[in-house]
Amino acid sequence: MFSNNYTKLAYLVLFSAFFFSFLGEVSLGANDLHFHDGSTSADVVGGDVFFEIIEPPELRYSYRIRPAKDFGATFNSSFRMEKARLVPTDPINSCSDISNDDEVSGNIALAERGDCSFVFKTAVAQIAGARAIIITESIHRWDDSLDHLIEMVDDNRMEIDVNIPAAFLLGRNGATIFRTLKKLHLEYAIINIPVNMTYVPINKMNQPPWISW
């Protein structure tokens, strides 16, 4: 009996060593939360901002966005919108006049990356009356292996004055939002922005189930 138990224990030790060795070879995504490495909520939040979707229910999670690095206004304490509309722009790249400016005006624009600079997209949304813009990866060019939060910077190719906040949203989140709204035949989602996550325990953050921050 002792011999059998010892053999089982030996196998368990060997399996555990292999398993944790395997984990060491796995490269965690740039936005993954490390629940057991001592990270605090403040460490995770850093300089990023969060918003939450409250409608439709299929998207009712908190989403992390990275503010533009050197252009636009900031998501400071004076900027707060409750039950605002998150409106995909038409055209979706926000590189020309926005045709659905009636919906965008006074709300948050949602646009795809590509075809023009981040600053230009922000300027176009600002002209349409948007209070802020969130930019995400193009769902047509999106590659999960390259999906990460990026630092949006001014390309300095033209002098454009923008004074609304701009931020970048992870492509998996953007693609899911676009596709869900299209599937439900909705023109916008209802959001609260920003949402203070600094003192929310990491395991209590209502993150989307399809990603790990």
CSV table of C-alpha atoms in Angstrom, one decimal:
chain,number,residue,atom,x,y,z
A,1,MET,CA,0.0,0.0,0.0
A,2,PHE,CA,2.8,2.4,1.0
A,3,SER,CA,4.6,1.6,-2.2
A,4,ASN,CA,1.6,2.3,-4.4
A,5,ASN,CA,1.0,5.6,-2.6
A,6,TYR,CA,4.6,6.6,-3.0
A,7,THR,CA,4.5,5.8,-6.7
A,8,LYS,CA,1.4,8.0,-7.1
A,9,LEU,CA,3.0,10.8,-5.3
A,10,ALA,CA,6.1,10.5,-7.5
A,11,TYR,CA,4.0,10.7,-10.6
A,12,LEU,CA,2.2,13.7,-9.2
A,13,VAL,CA,5.4,15.5,-8.5
A,14,LEU,CA,6.7,14.8,-12.0
A,15,PHE,CA,3.4,16.0,-13.5
A,16,SER,CA,3.5,19.2,-11.5
A,17,ALA,CA,7.0,19.9,-12.5
A,18,PHE,CA,6.1,19.4,-16.2
A,19,PHE,CA,3.0,21.5,-15.9
A,20,PHE,CA,4.6,24.5,-14.3
A,21,SER,CA,7.5,24.2,-16.7
A,22,PHE,CA,5.0,24.3,-19.5
A,23,LEU,CA,3.4,27.5,-18.1
A,24,GLY,CA,6.8,29.1,-18.0
A,25,GLU,CA,7.0,28.6,-21.8
A,26,VAL,CA,3.6,30.2,-22.4
A,27,SER,CA,3.8,33.8,-23.4
A,28,LEU,CA,1.0,35.7,-21.7
A,29,GLY,CA,-0.6,38.5,-23.6
A,30,ALA,CA,0.4,42.0,-23.1
A,31,ASN,CA,-2.9,42.8,-21.5
A,32,ASP,CA,-3.3,39.7,-19.3
A,33,LEU,CA,-3.9,40.2,-15.6
A,34,HIS,CA,-1.6,38.2,-13.3
A,35,PHE,CA,-3.9,37.2,-10.5
A,36,HIS,CA,-1.3,35.5,-8.4
A,37,ASP,CA,1.9,37.6,-8.9
A,38,GLY,CA,1.0,40.3,-6.4
A,39,SER,CA,-0.4,42.8,-8.9
A,40,THR,CA,-2.8,45.3,-7.3
A,41,SER,CA,-5.7,47.0,-9.0
A,42,ALA,CA,-3.7,50.2,-9.2
A,43,ASP,CA,-0.9,48.3,-10.9
A,44,VAL,CA,-3.3,47.0,-13.5
A,45,VAL,CA,-5.1,50.2,-14.1
A,46,GLY,CA,-2.0,52.4,-14.5
A,47,GLY,CA,-2.7,55.3,-16.8
A,48,ASP,CA,-5.5,53.5,-18.6
A,49,VAL,CA,-9.2,54.3,-18.5
A,50,PHE,CA,-12.3,52.1,-18.2
A,51,PHE,CA,-15.8,52.3,-19.5
A,52,GLU,CA,-18.8,50.0,-19.0
A,53,ILE,CA,-21.5,49.0,-21.4
A,54,ILE,CA,-24.9,48.8,-19.7
A,55,GLU,CA,-26.9,48.2,-22.9
A,56,PRO,CA,-27.3,45.8,-24.7
A,57,PRO,CA,-27.0,43.1,-22.0
A,58,GLU,CA,-24.9,40.9,-24.3
A,59,LEU,CA,-22.1,43.5,-24.0
A,60,ARG,CA,-22.5,44.4,-20.3
A,61,TYR,CA,-18.9,44.4,-19.2
A,62,SER,CA,-16.1,46.8,-18.3
A,63,TYR,CA,-13.6,47.7,-21.0
A,64,ARG,CA,-10.1,49.0,-20.8
A,65,ILE,CA,-8.9,51.8,-23.1
A,66,ARG,CA,-5.6,53.5,-23.5
A,67,PRO,CA,-5.7,57.3,-23.8
A,68,ALA,CA,-3.9,59.0,-26.6
A,69,LYS,CA,-0.3,59.9,-25.7
A,70,ASP,CA,0.2,63.4,-27.0
A,71,PHE,CA,-3.0,64.8,-28.5
A,72,GLY,CA,-6.5,65.6,-27.5
A,73,ALA,CA,-8.0,66.3,-24.1
A,74,THR,CA,-7.7,63.9,-21.2
A,75,PHE,CA,-10.2,61.8,-19.4
A,76,ASN,CA,-9.9,63.8,-16.2
A,77,SER,CA,-12.2,64.3,-13.3
A,78,SER,CA,-14.3,66.9,-15.2
A,79,PHE,CA,-15.1,64.4,-18.0
A,80,ARG,CA,-17.8,62.0,-17.0
A,81,MET,CA,-20.7,60.8,-19.1
A,82,GLU,CA,-23.5,58.5,-17.8
A,83,LYS,CA,-25.8,56.6,-20.1
A,84,ALA,CA,-24.1,58.1,-23.1
A,85,ARG,CA,-24.3,56.5,-26.6
A,86,LEU,CA,-21.3,54.7,-28.0
A,87,VAL,CA,-21.9,55.2,-31.7
A,88,PRO,CA,-20.0,53.5,-34.6
A,89,THR,CA,-19.2,56.2,-37.1
A,90,ASP,CA,-20.3,56.1,-40.7
A,91,PRO,CA,-17.9,55.7,-42.4
A,92,ILE,CA,-16.5,53.4,-39.8
A,93,ASN,CA,-12.9,54.6,-40.3
A,94,SER,CA,-13.8,58.2,-39.4
A,95,CYS,CA,-11.6,59.5,-42.2
A,96,SER,CA,-14.2,61.6,-44.0
A,97,ASP,CA,-17.4,63.5,-43.1
A,98,ILE,CA,-19.5,61.4,-40.7
A,99,SER,CA,-22.9,60.9,-42.2
A,100,ASN,CA,-24.6,59.8,-38.9
A,101,ASP,CA,-23.4,63.0,-37.1
A,102,ASP,CA,-26.9,63.4,-35.5
A,103,GLU,CA,-26.2,60.2,-33.5
A,104,VAL,CA,-22.6,61.0,-32.9
A,105,SER,CA,-23.1,64.5,-31.7
A,106,GLY,CA,-23.0,64.8,-27.9
A,107,ASN,CA,-21.9,61.2,-27.6
A,108,ILE,CA,-18.9,58.9,-27.9
A,109,ALA,CA,-17.7,58.0,-31.4
A,110,LEU,CA,-16.4,54.5,-32.1
A,111,ALA,CA,-14.1,54.1,-35.1
A,112,GLU,CA,-11.8,51.6,-36.7
A,113,ARG,CA,-8.0,52.0,-37.1
A,114,GLY,CA,-6.6,52.5,-40.6
A,115,ASP,CA,-6.8,54.7,-43.7
A,116,CYS,CA,-5.9,57.9,-41.9
A,117,SER,CA,-4.1,59.0,-38.7
A,118,PHE,CA,-5.5,58.8,-35.2
A,119,VAL,CA,-5.4,62.6,-35.0
A,120,PHE,CA,-7.4,63.0,-38.2
A,121,LYS,CA,-10.0,60.5,-37.0
A,122,THR,CA,-10.3,62.4,-33.8
A,123,ALA,CA,-10.7,65.7,-35.6
A,124,VAL,CA,-13.4,64.3,-37.9
A,125,ALA,CA,-15.3,63.0,-34.9
A,126,GLN,CA,-14.9,66.4,-33.1
A,127,ILE,CA,-16.4,68.2,-36.2
A,128,ALA,CA,-19.3,65.8,-36.0
A,129,GLY,CA,-19.9,66.9,-32.4
A,130,ALA,CA,-18.5,63.9,-30.6
A,131,ARG,CA,-17.5,64.4,-26.9
A,132,ALA,CA,-14.8,61.7,-27.3
A,133,ILE,CA,-13.6,59.0,-29.7
A,134,ILE,CA,-12.6,55.4,-29.1
A,135,ILE,CA,-10.6,53.8,-31.8
A,136,THR,CA,-10.1,50.1,-32.2
A,137,GLU,CA,-8.4,47.7,-34.6
A,138,SER,CA,-10.1,47.2,-38.0
A,139,ILE,CA,-12.2,44.0,-37.9
A,140,HIS,CA,-11.1,43.4,-41.5
A,141,ARG,CA,-7.4,43.5,-40.7
A,142,TRP,CA,-7.5,42.3,-37.1
A,143,ASP,CA,-5.1,39.5,-36.1
A,144,ASP,CA,-5.5,38.1,-32.6
A,145,SER,CA,-1.8,37.4,-32.4
A,146,LEU,CA,-1.0,41.1,-32.9
A,147,ASP,CA,-3.9,42.4,-30.8
A,148,HIS,CA,-2.7,44.7,-28.0
A,149,LEU,CA,-3.3,48.2,-26.6
A,150,ILE,CA,-1.2,50.7,-28.4
A,151,GLU,CA,0.1,54.2,-27.7
A,152,MET,CA,-1.7,56.5,-30.1
A,153,VAL,CA,0.6,59.4,-31.0
A,154,ASP,CA,0.4,62.5,-33.1
A,155,ASP,CA,2.0,61.8,-36.5
A,156,ASN,CA,2.8,65.5,-36.9
A,157,ARG,CA,2.0,65.3,-40.6
A,158,MET,CA,-0.5,68.2,-40.4
A,159,GLU,CA,-1.5,70.8,-37.9
A,160,ILE,CA,-4.8,69.7,-36.5
A,161,ASP,CA,-6.2,71.1,-33.3
A,162,VAL,CA,-8.2,68.5,-31.4
A,163,ASN,CA,-9.6,69.1,-27.9
A,164,ILE,CA,-11.7,66.0,-27.3
A,165,PRO,CA,-10.4,62.8,-25.6
A,166,ALA,CA,-9.3,59.9,-27.7
A,167,ALA,CA,-8.4,56.3,-26.6
A,168,PHE,CA,-7.6,53.0,-28.1
A,169,LEU,CA,-9.7,49.8,-27.5
A,170,LEU,CA,-8.4,46.3,-27.8
A,171,GLY,CA,-9.4,44.8,-31.1
A,172,ARG,CA,-11.1,41.7,-29.7
A,173,ASN,CA,-13.4,44.1,-27.8
A,174,GLY,CA,-14.0,46.4,-30.7
A,175,ALA,CA,-14.8,43.6,-33.1
A,176,THR,CA,-17.2,42.0,-30.6
A,177,ILE,CA,-19.0,45.3,-30.0
A,178,PHE,CA,-19.3,46.0,-33.7
A,179,ARG,CA,-20.6,42.6,-34.5
A,180,THR,CA,-23.0,42.4,-31.6
A,181,LEU,CA,-24.6,45.8,-32.5
A,182,LYS,CA,-24.9,44.7,-36.1
A,183,LYS,CA,-26.4,41.3,-35.1
A,184,LEU,CA,-29.0,43.0,-32.8
A,185,HIS,CA,-29.7,45.8,-35.4
A,186,LEU,CA,-28.7,48.5,-33.0
A,187,GLU,CA,-27.1,51.8,-33.9
A,188,TYR,CA,-25.3,52.3,-30.6
A,189,ALA,CA,-24.5,50.9,-27.1
A,190,ILE,CA,-25.2,52.7,-23.9
A,191,ILE,CA,-22.1,53.3,-21.7
A,192,ASN,CA,-20.8,55.0,-18.6
A,193,ILE,CA,-17.4,56.6,-19.0
A,194,PRO,CA,-15.0,56.7,-17.2
A,195,VAL,CA,-15.4,54.0,-14.5
A,196,ASN,CA,-13.1,54.1,-11.5
A,197,MET,CA,-11.4,50.7,-11.2
A,198,THR,CA,-8.5,51.7,-8.9
A,199,TYR,CA,-10.0,50.2,-5.8
A,200,VAL,CA,-11.9,47.3,-7.4
A,201,PRO,CA,-10.3,43.9,-6.6
A,202,ILE,CA,-8.8,42.3,-9.7
A,203,ASN,CA,-11.0,39.2,-9.4
A,204,LYS,CA,-14.1,41.5,-9.1
A,205,MET,CA,-13.5,43.4,-12.3
A,206,ASN,CA,-16.3,42.6,-14.7
A,207,GLN,CA,-14.0,41.8,-17.7
A,208,PRO,CA,-15.3,40.4,-21.0
A,209,PRO,CA,-15.1,36.6,-20.9
A,210,TRP,CA,-13.4,36.5,-24.3
A,211,ILE,CA,-10.2,38.3,-23.1
A,212,SER,CA,-7.8,38.4,-20.2
A,213,TRP,CA,-6.5,41.9,-19.4
